[in-house]
Coordinates of C-alpha atoms in Angstrom, one line a residue:
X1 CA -11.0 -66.5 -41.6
X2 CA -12.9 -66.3 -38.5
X3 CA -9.5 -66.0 -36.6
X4 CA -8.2 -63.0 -38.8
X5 CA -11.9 -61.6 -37.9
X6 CA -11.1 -61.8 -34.0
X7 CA -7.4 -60.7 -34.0
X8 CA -9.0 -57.5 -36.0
X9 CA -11.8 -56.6 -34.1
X10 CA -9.2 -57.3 -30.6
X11 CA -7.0 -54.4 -32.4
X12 CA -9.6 -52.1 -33.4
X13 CA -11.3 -52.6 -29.9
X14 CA -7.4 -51.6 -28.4
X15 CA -7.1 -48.8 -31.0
X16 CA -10.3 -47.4 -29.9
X17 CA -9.8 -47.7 -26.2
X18 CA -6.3 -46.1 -26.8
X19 CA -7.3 -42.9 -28.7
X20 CA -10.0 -42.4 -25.9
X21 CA -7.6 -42.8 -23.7
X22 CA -5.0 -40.3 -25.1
X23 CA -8.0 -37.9 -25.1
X24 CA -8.8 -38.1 -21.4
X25 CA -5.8 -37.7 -20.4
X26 CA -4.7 -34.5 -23.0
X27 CA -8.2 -33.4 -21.5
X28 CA -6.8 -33.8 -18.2
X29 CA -4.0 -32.4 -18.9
X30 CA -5.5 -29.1 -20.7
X31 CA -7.9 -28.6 -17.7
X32 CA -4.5 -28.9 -15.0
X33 CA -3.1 -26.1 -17.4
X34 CA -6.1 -24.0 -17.5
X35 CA -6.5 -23.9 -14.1
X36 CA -2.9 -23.1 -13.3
X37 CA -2.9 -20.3 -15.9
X38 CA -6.6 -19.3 -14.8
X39 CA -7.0 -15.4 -15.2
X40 CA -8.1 -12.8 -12.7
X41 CA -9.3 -9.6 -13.4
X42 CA -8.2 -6.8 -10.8
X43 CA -10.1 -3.1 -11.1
X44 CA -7.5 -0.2 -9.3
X45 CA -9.3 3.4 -8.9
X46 CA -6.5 5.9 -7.9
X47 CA -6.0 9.5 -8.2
X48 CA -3.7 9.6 -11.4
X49 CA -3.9 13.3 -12.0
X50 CA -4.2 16.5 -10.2
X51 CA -2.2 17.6 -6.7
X52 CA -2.7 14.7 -5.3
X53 CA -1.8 11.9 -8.4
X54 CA 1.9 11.4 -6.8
X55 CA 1.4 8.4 -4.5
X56 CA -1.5 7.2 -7.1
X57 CA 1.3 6.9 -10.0
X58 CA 4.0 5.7 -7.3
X59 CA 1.9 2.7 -6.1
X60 CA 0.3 1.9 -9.5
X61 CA 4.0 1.2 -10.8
X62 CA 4.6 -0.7 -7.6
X63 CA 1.5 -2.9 -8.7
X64 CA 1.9 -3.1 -12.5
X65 CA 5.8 -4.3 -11.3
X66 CA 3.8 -7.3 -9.2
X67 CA 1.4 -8.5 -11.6
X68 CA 3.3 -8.4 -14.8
X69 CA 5.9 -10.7 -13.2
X70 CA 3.4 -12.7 -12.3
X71 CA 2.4 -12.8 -15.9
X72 CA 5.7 -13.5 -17.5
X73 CA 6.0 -17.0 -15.2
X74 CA 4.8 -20.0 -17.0
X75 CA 2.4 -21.3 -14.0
X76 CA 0.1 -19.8 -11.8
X77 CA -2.4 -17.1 -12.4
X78 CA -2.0 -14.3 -14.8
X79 CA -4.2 -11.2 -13.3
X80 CA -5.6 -8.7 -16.1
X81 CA -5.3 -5.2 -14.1
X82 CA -7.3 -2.7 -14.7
X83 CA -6.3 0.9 -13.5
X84 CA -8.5 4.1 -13.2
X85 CA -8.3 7.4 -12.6
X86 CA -10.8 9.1 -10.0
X87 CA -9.2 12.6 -10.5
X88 CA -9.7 12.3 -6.3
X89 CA -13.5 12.8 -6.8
X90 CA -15.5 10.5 -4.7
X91 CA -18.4 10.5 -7.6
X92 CA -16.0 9.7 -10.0
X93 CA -14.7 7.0 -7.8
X94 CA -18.3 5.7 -7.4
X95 CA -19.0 5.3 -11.2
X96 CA -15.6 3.5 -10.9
X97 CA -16.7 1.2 -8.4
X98 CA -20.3 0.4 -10.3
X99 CA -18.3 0.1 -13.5
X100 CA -16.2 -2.6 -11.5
X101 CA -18.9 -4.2 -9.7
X102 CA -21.7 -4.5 -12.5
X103 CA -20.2 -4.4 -16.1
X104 CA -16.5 -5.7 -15.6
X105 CA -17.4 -8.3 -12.8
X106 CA -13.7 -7.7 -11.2
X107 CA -12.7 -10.7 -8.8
X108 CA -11.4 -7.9 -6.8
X109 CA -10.6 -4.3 -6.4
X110 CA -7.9 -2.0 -4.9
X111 CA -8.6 1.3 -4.4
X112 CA -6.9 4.6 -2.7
X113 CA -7.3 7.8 -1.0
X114 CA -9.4 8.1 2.6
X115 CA -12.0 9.9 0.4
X116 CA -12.3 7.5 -2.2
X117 CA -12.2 4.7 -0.4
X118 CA -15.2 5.7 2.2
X119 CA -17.2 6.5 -1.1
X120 CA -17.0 3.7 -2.8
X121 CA -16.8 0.7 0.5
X122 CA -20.3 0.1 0.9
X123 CA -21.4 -0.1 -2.8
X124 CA -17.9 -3.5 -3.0
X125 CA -19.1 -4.8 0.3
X126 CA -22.8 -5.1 -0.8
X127 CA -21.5 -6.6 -4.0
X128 CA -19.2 -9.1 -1.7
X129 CA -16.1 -8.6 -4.0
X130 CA -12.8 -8.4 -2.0
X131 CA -11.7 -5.1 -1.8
X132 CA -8.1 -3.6 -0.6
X133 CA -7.9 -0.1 0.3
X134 CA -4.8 1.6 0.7
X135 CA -3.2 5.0 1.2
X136 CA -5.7 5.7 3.4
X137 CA -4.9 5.3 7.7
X138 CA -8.4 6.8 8.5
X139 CA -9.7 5.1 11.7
X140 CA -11.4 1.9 11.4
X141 CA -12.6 2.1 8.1
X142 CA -12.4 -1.5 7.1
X143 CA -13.1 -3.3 10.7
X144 CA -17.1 -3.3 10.3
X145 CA -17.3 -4.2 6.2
X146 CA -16.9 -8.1 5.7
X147 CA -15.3 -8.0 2.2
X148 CA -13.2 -4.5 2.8
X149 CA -9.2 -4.7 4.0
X150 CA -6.9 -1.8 4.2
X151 CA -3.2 -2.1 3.9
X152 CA -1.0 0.9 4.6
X153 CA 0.7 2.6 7.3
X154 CA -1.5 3.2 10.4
X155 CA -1.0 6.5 12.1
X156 CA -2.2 4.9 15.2
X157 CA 0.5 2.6 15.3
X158 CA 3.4 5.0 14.1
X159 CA 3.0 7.7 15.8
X160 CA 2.9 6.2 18.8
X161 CA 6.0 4.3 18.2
X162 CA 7.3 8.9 16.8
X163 CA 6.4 10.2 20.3
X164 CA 8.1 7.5 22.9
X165 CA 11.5 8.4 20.3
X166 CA 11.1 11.8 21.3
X167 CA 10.1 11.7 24.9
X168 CA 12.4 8.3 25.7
X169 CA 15.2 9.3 23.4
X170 CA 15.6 13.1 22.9
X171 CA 14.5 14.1 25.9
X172 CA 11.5 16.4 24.8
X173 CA 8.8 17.7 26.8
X174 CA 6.9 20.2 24.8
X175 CA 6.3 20.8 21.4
X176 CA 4.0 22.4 18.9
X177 CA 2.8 20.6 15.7
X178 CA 1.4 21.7 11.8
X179 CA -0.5 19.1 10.4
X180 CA -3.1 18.7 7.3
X181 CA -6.7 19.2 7.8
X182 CA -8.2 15.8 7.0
X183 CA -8.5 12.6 8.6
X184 CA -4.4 11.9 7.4
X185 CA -2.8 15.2 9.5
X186 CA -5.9 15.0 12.5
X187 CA -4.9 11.4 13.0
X188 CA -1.3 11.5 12.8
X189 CA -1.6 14.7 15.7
X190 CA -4.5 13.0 18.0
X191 CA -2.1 10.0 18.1
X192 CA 1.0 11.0 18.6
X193 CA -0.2 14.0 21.3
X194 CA -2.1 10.8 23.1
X195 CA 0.8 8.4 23.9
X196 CA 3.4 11.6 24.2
X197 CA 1.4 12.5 26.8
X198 CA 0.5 9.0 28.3
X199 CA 4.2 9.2 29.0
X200 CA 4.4 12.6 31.0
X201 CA 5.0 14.9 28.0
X202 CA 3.1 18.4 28.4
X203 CA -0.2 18.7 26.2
X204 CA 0.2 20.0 22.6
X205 CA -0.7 23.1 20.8
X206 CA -0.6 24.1 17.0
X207 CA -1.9 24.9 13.7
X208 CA -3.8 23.0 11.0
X209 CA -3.1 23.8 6.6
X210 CA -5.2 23.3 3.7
X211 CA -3.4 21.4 0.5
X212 CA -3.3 24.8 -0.6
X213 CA -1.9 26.7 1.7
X214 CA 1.5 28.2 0.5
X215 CA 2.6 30.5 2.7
X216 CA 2.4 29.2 6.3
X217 CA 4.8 31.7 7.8
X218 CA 1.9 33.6 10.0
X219 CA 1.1 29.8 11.5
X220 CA 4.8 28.8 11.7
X221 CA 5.6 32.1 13.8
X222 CA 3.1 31.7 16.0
X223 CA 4.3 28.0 16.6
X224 CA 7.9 29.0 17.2
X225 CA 6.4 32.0 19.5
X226 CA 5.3 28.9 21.9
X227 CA 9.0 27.6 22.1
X228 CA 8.7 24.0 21.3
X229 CA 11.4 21.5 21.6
X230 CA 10.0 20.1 18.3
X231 CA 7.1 20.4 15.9
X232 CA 5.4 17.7 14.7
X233 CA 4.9 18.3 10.7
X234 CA 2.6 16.1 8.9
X235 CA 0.7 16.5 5.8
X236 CA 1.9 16.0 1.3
X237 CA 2.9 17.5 -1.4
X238 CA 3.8 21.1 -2.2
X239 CA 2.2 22.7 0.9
X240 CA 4.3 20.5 2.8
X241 CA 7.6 20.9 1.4
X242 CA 6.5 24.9 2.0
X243 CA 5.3 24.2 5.9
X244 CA 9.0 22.7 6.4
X245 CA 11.2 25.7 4.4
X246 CA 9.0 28.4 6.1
X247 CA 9.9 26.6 9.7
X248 CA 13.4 26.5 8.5
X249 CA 13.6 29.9 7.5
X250 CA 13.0 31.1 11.3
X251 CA 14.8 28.0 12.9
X252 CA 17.3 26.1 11.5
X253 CA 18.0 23.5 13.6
X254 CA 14.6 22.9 15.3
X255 CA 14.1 19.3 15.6
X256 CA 11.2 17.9 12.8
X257 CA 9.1 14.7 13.5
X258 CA 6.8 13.9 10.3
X259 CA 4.9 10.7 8.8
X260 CA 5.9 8.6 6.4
X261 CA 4.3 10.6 3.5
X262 CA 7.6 12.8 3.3
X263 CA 9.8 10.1 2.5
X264 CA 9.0 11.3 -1.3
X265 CA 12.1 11.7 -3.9
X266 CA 9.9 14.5 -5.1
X267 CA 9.4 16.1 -1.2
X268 CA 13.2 15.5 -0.6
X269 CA 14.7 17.2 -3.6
X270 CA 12.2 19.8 -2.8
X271 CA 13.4 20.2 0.6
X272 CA 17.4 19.9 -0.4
X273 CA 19.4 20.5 3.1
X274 CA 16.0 22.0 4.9
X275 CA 15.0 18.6 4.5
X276 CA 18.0 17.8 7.0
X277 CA 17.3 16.7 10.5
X278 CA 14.0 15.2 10.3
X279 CA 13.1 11.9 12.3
X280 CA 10.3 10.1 10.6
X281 CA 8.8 6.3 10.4
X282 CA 8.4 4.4 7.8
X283 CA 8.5 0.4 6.8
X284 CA 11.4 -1.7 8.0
X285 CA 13.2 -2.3 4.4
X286 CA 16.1 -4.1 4.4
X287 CA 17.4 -2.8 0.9
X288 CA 20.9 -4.1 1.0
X289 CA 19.5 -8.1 1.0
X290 CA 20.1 -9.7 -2.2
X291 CA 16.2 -10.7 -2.8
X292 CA 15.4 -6.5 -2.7
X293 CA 18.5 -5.7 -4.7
X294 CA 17.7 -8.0 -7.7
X295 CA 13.5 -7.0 -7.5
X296 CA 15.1 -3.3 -7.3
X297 CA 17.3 -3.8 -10.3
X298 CA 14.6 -5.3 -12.4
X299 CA 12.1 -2.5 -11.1
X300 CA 14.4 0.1 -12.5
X301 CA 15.3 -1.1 -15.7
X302 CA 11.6 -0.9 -16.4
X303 CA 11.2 2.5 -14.7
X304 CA 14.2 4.0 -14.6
X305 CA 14.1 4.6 -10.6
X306 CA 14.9 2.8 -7.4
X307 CA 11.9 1.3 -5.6
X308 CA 10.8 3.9 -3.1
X309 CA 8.1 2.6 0.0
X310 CA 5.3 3.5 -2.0
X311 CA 6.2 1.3 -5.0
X312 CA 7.2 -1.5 -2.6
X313 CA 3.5 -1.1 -0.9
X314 CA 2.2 -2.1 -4.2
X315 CA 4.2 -4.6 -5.4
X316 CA 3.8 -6.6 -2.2
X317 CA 0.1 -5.7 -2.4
X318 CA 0.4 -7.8 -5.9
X319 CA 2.1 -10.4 -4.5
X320 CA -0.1 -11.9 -1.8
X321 CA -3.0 -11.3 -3.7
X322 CA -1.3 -13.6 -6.3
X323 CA -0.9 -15.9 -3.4
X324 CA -4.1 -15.5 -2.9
X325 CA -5.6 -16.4 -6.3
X326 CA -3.3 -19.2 -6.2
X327 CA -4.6 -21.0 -3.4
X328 CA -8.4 -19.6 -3.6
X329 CA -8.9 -19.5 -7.7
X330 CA -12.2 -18.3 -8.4
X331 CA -14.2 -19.0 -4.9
X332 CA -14.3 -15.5 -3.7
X333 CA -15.3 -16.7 0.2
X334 CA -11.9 -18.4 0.1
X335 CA -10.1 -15.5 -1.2
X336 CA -11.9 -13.2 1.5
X337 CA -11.1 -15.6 4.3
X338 CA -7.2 -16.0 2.4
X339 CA -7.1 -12.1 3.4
X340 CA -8.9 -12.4 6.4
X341 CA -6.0 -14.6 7.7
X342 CA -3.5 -13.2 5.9
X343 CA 0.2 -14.2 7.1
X344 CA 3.0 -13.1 4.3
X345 CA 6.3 -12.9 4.3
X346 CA 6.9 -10.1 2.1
X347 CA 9.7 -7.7 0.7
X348 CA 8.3 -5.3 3.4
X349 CA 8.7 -8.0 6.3
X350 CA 6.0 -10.4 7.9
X351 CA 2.8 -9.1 7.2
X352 CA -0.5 -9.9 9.4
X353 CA -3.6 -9.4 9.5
X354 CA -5.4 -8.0 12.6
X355 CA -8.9 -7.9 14.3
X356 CA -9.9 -4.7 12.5
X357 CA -8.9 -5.8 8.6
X358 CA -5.6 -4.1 9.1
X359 CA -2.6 -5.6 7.2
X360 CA 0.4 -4.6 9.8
X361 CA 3.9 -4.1 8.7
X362 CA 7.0 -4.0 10.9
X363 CA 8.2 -0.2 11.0
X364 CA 11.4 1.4 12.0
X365 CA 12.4 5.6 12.7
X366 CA 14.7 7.3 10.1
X367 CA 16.3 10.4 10.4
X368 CA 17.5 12.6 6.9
X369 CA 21.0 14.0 7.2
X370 CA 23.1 15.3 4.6
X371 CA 20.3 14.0 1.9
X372 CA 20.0 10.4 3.2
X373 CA 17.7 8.7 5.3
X374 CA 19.1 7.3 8.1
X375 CA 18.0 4.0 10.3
X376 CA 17.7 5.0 13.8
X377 CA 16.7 0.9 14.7
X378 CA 20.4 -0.5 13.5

């Protein structure tokens, strides 16, 4: 009797030890799982509608196309995006940021536009939440903020790399230039002018437009008047498309340098042939490897176009922030100090980090003939 006792008290004392057991380790297990599908909310204020929505909607599909892949993978984080329109209004784009910052608590925030982005800076920054600003290559506008990076393409390191192709290469000496009036266009011109010159070129003259400027042919005459080897065109949208028919009208073959804000489907089919004979830089995609012909592929069954440079900007945007929230989870020091250091190899080539909070991307010269863009580096 006493024996029976024992050998049943040994197997209830087993039973219990094993069913605690069990629940450690499917407690284990379920904490492994949560942390690998932890969530991250992410708040986007971009200019959605109005004049200036088009590279708003472009780079919002780029990032939507990042993160939702991310979410239809059975590990790692899943990132809950939330996207917001500013209308290009910096006080709209500061209840945007308090919004983000106060009631959604957002582990981090992307934001674009030079305007928007210096309106809203400070109020993240305070808040230390990681921000990334983007469609914005205003001067320094992320070096002195702690929590603030900016990833797009710097005028100060593209034009530079425009003006030695037209002094080294072509052979030019003087030119004229038409350029936006904001930070964008006034940048683009102080940068290019600067190293053209450096390099023995003859100083600069031209004209500055408004976003709403449509008919530009008093400021392109007076440009052509000067008898410039080239003008340097930079600016968006419709007024640009009009700057570049309006040149075209008087001189047809007069060489065009531009940024990278023309290489638009939208600009381009605007333009038709006029848009023929423009040299411009933009970001070294190679889009014949197969890793950029399957993401294309997949990008356009869901939005019935090819990637253009905007859309790849966000999606790669998406994808080293995932890496980040992968290796930084919740701590947002880490993820600051992930971006801080940031070295990944993307769909857009090795991107860096550099003293100022500048992601830098390798770059190469184009040049449009007969409707295509052309590499000038291969």
């Amino acid at each position: 009797m006493i024996k029976t006792c024992t050998r049943h008290f040994l197997f209830l004392i087993i039973t219990i030890f094993t069913f605690i057991s069990c629940n450690q380790n499917r407690s284990e297990d379920s904490d492994r799982s949560s942390s690998s599908a932890e969530t991250f909310n992410v708040g986007v204020s971009l200019t959605l509608t109005g004049p200036a929505s088009n590279w708003g909607n472009e780079l919002r599909k780029g990032l939507e196309f990042g993160f939702n892949s991310q979410n239809q993978k059975s590990d790692g984080p899943k990132i809950n995006v939330q996207f917001e329109d500013n209308k290009f209004n910096p006080k709209e784009a500061v209840s945007i940021a308090r919004k983000f910052t106060e009631l959604d608590k957002m582990d981090l925030v992307i934001a674009g536009y030079t305007p928007i982005v210096r309106a809203t800076t400070k109020i993240i920054n305070q808040k230390q939440i990681p921000m990334v600003a983007t469609l914005t290559s205003a001067s320094n506008i992320a070096s002195e903020l702690e929590w603030i990076f900016r990833d797009f393409v710097l005028e100060s390191t593209y034009m530079p790399v425009l003006a030695e192709f037209a002094y080294n290469k072509e052979n030019f000496h003087h030119g004229a230039y038409l350029v936006i009036n904001d930070d964008f266009g006034l940048d683009a011109r102080h940068f290019f002018i600067e190293r053209f010159m450096e390099l023995g070129g003859l100083s600069i003259n031209g004209e500055v437009f408004e976003t709403t400027d449509l008919d530009m042919r008093n400021k392109v005459n007076k440009l052509l008047a000067m008898d410039p080897e080239f003008i340097l065109l930079v600016g968006r949208g419709s007024a640009m498309i009009n700057a570049c028919r309006q040149i075209r009208e008087v001189s047809k073959d007069i060489r065009i340098y531009s940024s990278s804000s023309i290489n638009n489907k939208t600009i381009w089919q605007g333009l038709g042939s006029a848009g023929d004979g423009i040299v411009f830089p933009t970001i070294a995609v190679d889009e014949d490897t197969p890793g950029f012909i399957e993401v294309n592929e997949a990008f356009k069954s869901i939005y019935q176009q090819d990637m253009n440079w905007v859309n790849t900007y966000g999606y790669t945007i998406a994808n080293y922030l995932t890496d980040g929230f992968t290796k930084a989870g919740k701590d947002k020091e880490a993820l600051k100090s992930y971006l801080k250091n940031l070295d990944f190899i993307s769909l857009r080539g090795h991107l860096l980090m550099n003293e100022n909070s500048d992601v830098i991307t390798p770059v190469d010269l184009y040049k449009r003939e007969n409707g295509y863009s052309i590499n000038l580096e291969h």
